[in-house]
mmCIF file of C-alpha atoms and ligand atoms in Angstrom:
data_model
loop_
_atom_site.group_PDB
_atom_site.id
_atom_site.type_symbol
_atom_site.label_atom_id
_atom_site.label_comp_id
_atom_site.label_asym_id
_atom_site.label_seq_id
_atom_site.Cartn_x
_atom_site.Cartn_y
_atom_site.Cartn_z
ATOM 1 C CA UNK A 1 -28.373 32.929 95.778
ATOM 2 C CA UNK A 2 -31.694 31.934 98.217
ATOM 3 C CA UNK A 3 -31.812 30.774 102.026
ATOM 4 C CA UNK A 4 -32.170 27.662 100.072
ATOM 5 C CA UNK A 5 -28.759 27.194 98.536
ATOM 6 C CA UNK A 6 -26.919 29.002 101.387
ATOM 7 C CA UNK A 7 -25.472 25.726 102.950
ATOM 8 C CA UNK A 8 -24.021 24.685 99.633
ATOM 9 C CA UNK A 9 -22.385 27.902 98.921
ATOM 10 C CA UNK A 10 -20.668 27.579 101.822
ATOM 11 C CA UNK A 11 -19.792 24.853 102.136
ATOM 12 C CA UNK A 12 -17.792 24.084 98.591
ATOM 13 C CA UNK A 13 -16.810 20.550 98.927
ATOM 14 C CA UNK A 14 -18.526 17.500 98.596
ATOM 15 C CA UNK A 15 -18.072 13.928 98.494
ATOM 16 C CA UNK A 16 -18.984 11.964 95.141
ATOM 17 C CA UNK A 17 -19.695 8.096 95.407
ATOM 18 C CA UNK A 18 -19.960 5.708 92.118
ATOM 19 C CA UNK A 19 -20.896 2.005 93.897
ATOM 20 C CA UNK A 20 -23.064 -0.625 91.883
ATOM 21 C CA UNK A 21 -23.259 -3.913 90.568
ATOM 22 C CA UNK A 22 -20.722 -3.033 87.876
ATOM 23 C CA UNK A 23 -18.038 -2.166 91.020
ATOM 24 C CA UNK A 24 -18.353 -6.007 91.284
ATOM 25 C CA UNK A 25 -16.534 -6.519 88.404
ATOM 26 C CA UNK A 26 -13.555 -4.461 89.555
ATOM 27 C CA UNK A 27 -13.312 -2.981 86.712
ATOM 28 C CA UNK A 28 -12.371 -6.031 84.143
ATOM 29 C CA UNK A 29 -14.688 -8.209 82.390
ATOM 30 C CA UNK A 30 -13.196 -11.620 80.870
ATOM 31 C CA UNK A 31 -15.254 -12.365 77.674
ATOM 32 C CA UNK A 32 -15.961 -16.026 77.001
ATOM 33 C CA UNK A 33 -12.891 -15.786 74.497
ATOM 34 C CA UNK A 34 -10.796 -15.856 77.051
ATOM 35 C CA UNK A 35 -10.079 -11.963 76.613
ATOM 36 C CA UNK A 36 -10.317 -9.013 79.170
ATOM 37 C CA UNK A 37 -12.098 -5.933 78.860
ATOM 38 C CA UNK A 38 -11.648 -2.815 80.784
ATOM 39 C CA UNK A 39 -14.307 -0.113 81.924
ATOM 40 C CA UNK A 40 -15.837 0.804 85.222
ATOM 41 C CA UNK A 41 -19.494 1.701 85.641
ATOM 42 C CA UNK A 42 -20.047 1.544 81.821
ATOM 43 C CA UNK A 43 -18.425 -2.271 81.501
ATOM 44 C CA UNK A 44 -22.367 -3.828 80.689
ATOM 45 C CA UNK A 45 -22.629 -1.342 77.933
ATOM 46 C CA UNK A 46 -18.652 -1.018 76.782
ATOM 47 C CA UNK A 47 -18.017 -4.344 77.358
ATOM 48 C CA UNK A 48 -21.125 -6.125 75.578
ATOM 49 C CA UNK A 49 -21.573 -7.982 78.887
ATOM 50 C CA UNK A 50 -25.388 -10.127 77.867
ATOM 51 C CA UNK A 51 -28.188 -8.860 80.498
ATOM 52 C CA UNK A 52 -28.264 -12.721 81.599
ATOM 53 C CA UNK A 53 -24.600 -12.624 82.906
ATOM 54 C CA UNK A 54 -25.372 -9.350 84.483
ATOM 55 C CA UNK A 55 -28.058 -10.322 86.148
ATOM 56 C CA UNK A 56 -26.283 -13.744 87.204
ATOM 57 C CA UNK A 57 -23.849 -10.927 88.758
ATOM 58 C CA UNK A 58 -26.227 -9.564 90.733
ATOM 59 C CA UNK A 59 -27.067 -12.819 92.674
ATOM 60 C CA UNK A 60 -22.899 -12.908 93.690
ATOM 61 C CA UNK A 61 -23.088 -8.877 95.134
ATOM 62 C CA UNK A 62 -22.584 -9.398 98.387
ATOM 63 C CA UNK A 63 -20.913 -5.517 99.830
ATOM 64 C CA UNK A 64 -20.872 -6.806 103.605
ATOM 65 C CA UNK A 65 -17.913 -4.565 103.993
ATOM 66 C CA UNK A 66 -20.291 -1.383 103.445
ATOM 67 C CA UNK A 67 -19.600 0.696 106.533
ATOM 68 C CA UNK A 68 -21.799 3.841 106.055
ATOM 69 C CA UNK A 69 -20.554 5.262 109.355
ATOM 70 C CA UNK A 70 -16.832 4.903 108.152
ATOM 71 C CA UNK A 71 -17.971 6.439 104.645
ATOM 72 C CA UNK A 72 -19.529 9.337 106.144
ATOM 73 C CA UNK A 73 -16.482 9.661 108.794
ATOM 74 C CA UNK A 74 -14.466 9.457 105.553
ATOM 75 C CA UNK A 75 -16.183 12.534 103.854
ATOM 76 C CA UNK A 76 -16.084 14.198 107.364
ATOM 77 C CA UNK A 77 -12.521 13.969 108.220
ATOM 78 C CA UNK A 78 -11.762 14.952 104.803
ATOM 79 C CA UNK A 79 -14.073 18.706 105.345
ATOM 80 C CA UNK A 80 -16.136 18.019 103.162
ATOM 81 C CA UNK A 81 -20.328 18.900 103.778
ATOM 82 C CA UNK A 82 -22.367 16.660 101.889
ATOM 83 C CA UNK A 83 -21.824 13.428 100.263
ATOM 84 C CA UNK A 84 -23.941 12.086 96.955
ATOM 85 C CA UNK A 85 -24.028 8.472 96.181
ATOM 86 C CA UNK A 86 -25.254 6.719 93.098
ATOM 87 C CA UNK A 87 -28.782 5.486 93.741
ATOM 88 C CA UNK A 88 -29.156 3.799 89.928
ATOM 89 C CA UNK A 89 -26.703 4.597 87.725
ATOM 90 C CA UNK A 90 -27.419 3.751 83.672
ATOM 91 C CA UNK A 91 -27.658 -0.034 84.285
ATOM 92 C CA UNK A 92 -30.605 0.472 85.846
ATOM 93 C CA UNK A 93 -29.799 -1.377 89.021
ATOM 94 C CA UNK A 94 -31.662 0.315 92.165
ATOM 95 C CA UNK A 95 -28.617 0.247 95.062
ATOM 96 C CA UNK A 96 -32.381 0.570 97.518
ATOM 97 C CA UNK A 97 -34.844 -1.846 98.258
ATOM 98 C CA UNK A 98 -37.177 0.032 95.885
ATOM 99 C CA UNK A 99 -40.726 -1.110 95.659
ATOM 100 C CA UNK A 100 -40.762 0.139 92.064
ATOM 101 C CA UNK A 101 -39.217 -3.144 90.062
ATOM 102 C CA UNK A 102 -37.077 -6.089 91.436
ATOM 103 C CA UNK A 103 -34.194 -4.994 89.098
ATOM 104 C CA UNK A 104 -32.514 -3.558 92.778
ATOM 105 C CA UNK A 105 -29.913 -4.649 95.086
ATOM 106 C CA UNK A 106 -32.522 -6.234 97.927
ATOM 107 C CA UNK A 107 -34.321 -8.732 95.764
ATOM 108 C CA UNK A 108 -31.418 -9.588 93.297
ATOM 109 C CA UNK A 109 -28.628 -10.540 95.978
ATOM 110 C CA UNK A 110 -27.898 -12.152 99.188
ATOM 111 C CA UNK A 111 -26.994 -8.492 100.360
ATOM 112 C CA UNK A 112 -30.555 -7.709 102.358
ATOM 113 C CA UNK A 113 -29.565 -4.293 103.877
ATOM 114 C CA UNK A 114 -30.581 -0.680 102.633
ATOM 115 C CA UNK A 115 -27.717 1.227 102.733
ATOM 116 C CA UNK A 116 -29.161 4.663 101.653
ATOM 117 C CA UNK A 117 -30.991 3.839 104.840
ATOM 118 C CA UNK A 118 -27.511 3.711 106.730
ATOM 119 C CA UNK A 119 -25.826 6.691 105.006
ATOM 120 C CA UNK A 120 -28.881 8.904 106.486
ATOM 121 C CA UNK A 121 -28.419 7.602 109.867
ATOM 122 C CA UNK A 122 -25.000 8.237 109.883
ATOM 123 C CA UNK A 123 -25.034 10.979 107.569
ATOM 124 C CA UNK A 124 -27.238 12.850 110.374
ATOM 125 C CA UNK A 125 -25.878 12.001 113.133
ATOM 126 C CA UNK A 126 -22.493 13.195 111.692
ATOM 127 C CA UNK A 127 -23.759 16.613 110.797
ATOM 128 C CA UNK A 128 -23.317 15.307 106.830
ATOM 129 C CA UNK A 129 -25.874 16.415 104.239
ATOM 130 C CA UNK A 130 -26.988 13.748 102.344
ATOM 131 C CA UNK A 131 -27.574 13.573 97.974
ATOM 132 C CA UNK A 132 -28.618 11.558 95.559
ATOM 133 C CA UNK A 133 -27.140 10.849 92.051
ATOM 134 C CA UNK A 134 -30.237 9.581 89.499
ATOM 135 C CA UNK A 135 -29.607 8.543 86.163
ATOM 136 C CA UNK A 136 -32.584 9.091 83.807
ATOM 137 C CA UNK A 137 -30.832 7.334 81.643
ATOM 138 C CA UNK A 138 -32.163 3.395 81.788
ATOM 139 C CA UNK A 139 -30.552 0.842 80.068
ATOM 140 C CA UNK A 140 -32.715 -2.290 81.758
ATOM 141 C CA UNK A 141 -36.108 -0.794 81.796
ATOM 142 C CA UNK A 142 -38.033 -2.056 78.911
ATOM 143 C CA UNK A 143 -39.811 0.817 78.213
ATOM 144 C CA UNK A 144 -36.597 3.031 78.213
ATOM 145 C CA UNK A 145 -35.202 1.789 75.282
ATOM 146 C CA UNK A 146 -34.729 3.678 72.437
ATOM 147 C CA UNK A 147 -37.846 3.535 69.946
ATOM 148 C CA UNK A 148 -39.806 2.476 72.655
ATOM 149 C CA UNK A 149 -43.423 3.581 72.329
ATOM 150 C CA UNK A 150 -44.168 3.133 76.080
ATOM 151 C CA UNK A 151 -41.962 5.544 77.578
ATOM 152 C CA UNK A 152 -44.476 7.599 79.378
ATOM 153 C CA UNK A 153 -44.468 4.194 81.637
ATOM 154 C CA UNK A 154 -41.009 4.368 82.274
ATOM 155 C CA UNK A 155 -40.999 7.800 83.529
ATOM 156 C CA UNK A 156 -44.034 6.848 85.723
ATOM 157 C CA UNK A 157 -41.779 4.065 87.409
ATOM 158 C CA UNK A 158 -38.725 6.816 87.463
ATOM 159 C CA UNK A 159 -41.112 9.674 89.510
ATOM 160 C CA UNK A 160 -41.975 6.590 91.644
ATOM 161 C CA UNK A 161 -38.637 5.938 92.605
ATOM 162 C CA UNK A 162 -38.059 9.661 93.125
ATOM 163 C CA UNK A 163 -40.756 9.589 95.831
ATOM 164 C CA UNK A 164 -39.526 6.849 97.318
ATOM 165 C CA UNK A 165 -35.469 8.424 97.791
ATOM 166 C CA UNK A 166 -36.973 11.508 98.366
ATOM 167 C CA UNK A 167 -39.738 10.649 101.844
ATOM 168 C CA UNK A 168 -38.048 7.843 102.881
ATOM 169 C CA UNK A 169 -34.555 8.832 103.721
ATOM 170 C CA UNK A 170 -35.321 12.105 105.781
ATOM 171 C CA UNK A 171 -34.376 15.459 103.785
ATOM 172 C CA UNK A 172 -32.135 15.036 100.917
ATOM 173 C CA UNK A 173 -30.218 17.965 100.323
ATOM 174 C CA UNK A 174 -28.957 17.652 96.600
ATOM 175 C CA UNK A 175 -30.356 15.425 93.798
ATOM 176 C CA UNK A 176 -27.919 14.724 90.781
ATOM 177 C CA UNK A 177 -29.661 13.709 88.053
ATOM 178 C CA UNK A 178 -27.706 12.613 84.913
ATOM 179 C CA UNK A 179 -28.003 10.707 81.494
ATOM 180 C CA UNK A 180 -30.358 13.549 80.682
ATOM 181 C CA UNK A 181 -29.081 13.511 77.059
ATOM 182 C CA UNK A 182 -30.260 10.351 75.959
ATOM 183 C CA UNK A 183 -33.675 10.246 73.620
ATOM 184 C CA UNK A 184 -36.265 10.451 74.221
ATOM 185 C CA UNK A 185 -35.340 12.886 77.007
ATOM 186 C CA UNK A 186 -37.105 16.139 76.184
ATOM 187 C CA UNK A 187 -36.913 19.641 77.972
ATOM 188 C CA UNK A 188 -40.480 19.773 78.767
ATOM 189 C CA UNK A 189 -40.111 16.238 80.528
ATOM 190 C CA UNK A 190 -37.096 18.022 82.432
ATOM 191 C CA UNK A 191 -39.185 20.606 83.066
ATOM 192 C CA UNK A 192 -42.143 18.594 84.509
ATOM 193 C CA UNK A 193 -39.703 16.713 86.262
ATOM 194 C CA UNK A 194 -38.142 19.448 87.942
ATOM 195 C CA UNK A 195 -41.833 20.917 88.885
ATOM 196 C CA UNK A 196 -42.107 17.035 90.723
ATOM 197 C CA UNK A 197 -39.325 17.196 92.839
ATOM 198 C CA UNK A 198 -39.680 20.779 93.829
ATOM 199 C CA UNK A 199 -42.834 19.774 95.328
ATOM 200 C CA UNK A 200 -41.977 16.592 97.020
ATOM 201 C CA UNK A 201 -38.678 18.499 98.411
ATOM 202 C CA UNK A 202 -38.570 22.375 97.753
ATOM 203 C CA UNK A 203 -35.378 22.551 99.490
ATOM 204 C CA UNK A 204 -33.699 19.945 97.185
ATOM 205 C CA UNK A 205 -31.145 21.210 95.443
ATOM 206 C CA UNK A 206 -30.967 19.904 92.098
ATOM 207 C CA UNK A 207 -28.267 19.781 89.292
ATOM 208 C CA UNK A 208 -29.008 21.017 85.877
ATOM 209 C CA UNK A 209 -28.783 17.348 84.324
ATOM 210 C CA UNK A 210 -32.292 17.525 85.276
ATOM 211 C CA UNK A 211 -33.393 18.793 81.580
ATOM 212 C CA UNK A 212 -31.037 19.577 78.096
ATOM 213 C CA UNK A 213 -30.038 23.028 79.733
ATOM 214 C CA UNK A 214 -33.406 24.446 77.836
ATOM 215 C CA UNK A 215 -36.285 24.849 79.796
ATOM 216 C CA UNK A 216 -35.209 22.857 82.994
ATOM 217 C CA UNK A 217 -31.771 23.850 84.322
ATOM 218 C CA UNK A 218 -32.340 23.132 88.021
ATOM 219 C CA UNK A 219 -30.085 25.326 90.663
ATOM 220 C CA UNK A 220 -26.213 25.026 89.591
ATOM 221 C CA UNK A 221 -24.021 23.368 86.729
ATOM 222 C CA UNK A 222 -22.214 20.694 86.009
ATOM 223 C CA UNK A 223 -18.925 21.050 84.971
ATOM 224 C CA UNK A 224 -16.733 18.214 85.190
ATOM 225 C CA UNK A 225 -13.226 17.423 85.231
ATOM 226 C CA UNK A 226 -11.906 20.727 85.231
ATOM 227 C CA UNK A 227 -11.466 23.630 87.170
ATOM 228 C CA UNK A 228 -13.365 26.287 85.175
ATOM 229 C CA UNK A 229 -11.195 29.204 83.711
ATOM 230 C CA UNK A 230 -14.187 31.578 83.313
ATOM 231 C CA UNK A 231 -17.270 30.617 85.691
ATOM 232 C CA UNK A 232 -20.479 32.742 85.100
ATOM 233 C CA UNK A 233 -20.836 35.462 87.543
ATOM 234 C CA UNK A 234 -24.260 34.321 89.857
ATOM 235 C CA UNK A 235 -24.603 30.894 88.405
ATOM 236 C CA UNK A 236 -24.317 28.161 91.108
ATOM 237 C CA UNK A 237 -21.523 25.392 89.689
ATOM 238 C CA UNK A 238 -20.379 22.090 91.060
ATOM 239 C CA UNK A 239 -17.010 20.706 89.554
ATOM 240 C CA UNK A 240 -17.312 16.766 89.396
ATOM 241 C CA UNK A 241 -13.855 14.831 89.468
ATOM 242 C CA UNK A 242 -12.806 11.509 89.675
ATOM 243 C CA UNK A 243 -10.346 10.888 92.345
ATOM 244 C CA UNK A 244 -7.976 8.669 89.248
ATOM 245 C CA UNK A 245 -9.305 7.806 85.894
ATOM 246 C CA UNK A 246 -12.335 6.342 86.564
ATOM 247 C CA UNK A 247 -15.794 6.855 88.641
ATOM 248 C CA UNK A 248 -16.486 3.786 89.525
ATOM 249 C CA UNK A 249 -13.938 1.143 90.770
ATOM 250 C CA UNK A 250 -11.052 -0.482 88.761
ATOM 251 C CA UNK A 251 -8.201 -2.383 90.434
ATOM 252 C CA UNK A 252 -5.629 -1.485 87.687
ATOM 253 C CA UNK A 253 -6.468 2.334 87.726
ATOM 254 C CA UNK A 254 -3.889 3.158 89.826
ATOM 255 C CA UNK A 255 -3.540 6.740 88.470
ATOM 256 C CA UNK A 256 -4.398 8.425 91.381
ATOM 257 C CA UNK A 257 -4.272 12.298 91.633
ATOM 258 C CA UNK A 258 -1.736 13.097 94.505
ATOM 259 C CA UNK A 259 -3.045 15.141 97.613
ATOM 260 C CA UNK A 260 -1.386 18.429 96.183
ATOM 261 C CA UNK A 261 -3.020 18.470 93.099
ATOM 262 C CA UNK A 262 -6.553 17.907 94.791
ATOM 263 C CA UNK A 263 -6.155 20.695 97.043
ATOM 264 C CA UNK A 264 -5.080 23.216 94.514
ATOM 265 C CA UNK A 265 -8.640 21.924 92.575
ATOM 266 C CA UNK A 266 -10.103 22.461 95.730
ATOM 267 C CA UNK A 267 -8.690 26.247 96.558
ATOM 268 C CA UNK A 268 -9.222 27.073 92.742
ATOM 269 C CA UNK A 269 -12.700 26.167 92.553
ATOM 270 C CA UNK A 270 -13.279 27.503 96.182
ATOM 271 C CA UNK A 271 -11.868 30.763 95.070
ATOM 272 C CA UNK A 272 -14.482 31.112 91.819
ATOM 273 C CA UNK A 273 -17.427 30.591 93.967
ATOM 274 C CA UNK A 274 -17.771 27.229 92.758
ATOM 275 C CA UNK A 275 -17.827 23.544 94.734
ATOM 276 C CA UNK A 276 -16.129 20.454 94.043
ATOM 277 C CA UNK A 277 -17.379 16.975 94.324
ATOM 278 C CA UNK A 278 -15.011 14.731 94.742
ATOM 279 C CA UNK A 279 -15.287 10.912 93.841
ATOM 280 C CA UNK A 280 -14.388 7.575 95.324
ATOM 281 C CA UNK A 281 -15.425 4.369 93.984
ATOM 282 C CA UNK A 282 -15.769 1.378 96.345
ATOM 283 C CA UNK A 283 -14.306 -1.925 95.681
ATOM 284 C CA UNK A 284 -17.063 -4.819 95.480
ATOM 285 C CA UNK A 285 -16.514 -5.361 98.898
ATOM 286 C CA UNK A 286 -18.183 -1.705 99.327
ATOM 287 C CA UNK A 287 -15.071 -1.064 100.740
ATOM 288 C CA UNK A 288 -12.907 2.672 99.840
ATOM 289 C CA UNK A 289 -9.518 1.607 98.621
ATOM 290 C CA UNK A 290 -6.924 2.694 100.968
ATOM 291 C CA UNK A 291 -4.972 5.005 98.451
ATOM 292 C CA UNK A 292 -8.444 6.823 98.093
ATOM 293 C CA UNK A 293 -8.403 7.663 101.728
ATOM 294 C CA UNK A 294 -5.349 8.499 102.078
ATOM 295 C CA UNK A 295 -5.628 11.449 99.908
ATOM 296 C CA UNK A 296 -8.927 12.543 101.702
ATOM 297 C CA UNK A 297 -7.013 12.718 105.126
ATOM 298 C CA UNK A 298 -4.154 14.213 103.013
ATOM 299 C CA UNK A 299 -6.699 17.384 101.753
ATOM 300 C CA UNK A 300 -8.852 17.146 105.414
ATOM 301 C CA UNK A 301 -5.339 17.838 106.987
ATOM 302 C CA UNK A 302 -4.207 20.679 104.528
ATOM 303 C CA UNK A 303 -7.511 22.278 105.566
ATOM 304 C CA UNK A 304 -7.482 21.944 109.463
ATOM 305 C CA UNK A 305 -3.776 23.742 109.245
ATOM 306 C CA UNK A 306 -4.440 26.062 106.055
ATOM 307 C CA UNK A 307 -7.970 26.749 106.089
ATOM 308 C CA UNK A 308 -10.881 29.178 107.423
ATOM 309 C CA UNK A 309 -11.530 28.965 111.549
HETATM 310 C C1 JFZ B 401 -21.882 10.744 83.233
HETATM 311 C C2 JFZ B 401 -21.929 9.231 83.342
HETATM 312 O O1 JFZ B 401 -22.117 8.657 82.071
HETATM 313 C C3 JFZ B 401 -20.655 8.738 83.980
HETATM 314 O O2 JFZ B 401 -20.689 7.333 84.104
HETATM 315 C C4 JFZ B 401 -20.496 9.366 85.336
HETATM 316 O O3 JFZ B 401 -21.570 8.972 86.191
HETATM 317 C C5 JFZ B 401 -20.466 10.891 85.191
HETATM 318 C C6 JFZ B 401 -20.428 11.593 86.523
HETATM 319 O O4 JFZ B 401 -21.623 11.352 84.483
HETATM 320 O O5 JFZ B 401 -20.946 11.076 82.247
HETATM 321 C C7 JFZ B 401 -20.940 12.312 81.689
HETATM 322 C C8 JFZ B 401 -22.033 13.140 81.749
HETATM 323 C C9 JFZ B 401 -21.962 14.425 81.199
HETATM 324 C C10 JFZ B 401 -20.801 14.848 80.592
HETATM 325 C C11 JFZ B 401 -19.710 14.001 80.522
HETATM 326 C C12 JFZ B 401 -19.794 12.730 81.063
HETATM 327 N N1 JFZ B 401 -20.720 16.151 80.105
HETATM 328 O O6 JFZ B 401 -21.724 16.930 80.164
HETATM 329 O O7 JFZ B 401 -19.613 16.590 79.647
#
């Protein structure tokens, strides 16, 4: 409980956003059987989908209907005070025009904006705090795979594209790291990693999927899907939730949670000092489906009549 963290103790509510190549697949993948599998941002892994017809994907991403300033209005209008997007999820696939490798959404598709560049322009200018979501997880990088004897490389590449998110897109107020629990992930590399970010951005708040809750436990936990019966007095806690069944986008998942049930998340975690990130999941347009919106004006309305001020 610093200066540091005071914004995002008060502030409790947060939006989450899953968007990469795999939300180009809306959620289905037809196998050259003829048969259809389903999964979201895991479909290259769940679905078997060959690294050549992924990366043949990649050249067909075209998000033109990205509209950061409608995103961030979105979170906004909704009440919530920062907003954390998925920079690479475990695929690898950098949504930046990263310097680091080509395996990124600039020099593998005919989609040549930066849109982490947009979100912080609007994200600013909106009075938004901006995050970023970092797997450490890496299931393209060579030298991330398991039994690889080159890792120290990959994490080189990884602290590279750390600086970059973190000095070229103004002050980024929360970094989610995640896939922490994959070998050869150690504590002490959490640990060291943790040290590297504090001094590149020592007011970076930073989830404890930073390290294997050992060593390196960064500023708050992770709890997610659930509204936490018994939080731990003084421990900072963020409640991730998906908005239906899935983080990043599916057409068929249709299973959204109505507006009543995301406000009573919302007051419950409120009232145990926790916050709650919310998700949405862009189509492959990079477009928020409608029914996704419609419950974030739903809960921003509940708290303009029921809220604080
Ligand atoms: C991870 C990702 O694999 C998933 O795709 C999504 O991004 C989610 C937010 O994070 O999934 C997890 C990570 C940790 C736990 C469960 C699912 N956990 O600690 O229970």
């Amino acid at each position: 409980t610093s200066a540091r963290t005071q914004w995002w103790r008060d502030g409790h509510f947060g939006m989450f956003m899953h968007f990469g190549l795999y939300s180009a697949y809306r959620g289905e993948y037809r196998r050259p059987d003829g048969t259809v599998c389903r999964n979201a941002e895991w479909i290259k892994r769940d679905c078997a989908i060959p690294w050549t017809e992924y990366e043949a994907k990649a050249a067909t991403f075209n998000p033109s209907g990205f509209d950061a300033n409608a995103v961030i209005g979105a979170a906004k209008a909704a009440g919530q005070k920062y907003f954390v997007i998925t920079t690479k999820h475990h695929d690898g696939f950098a949504m930046w025009p990263t310097k680091v490798n080509n395996w990124n959404i600039y020099d593998r598709t005919p989609f040549k904006r930066d849109i982490l560049a947009e979100l912080a322009t609007a994200a600013r200018a909106q009075g938004v705090k901006l995050g970023f979501y970092y797997s450490i997880w890496d299931w393209h990088d060579p030298d991330a795979q398991p039994g690889s004897t080159n890792y120290a490389a990959y994490v080189t590449r990884m602290k590279a594209q750390l600086k970059e998110l973190l000095t070229n897109y103004g002050d980024i107020a929360e970094l989610w790291f995640d896939g922490e629990w994959e070998a050869p992930w150690t504590d002490q590399e959490g640990a060291r990693l943790e040290d590297f970010v504090r001094g590149l951005a020592p007011n970076t708040i930073i989830n404890n999927r930073v390290g294997s809750r050992g060593i390196a436990d960064g500023d708050f936990g992770t709890p997610e899907q659930e509204v936490p019966a018994t939080p731990t007095d003084g421990q900072l806690w963020e409640s991730c939730m998906t908005i239906n069944d899935h983080w990043g986008f599916a057409a068929y998942d249709t299973n959204y949670k109505s507006a009543t049930t995301l406000v009573r998340h919302l007051a419950g975690i409120a009232a145990s000092s926790g916050n709650y990130l919310l998700n949405v999941g862009p189509d492959e347009r990079g477009v928020i489906p409608q029914p996704q919106i419609d419950r974030l004006t739903a809960v921003g309305n509940w708290l303009r009549t029921n809220g604080p001020a």
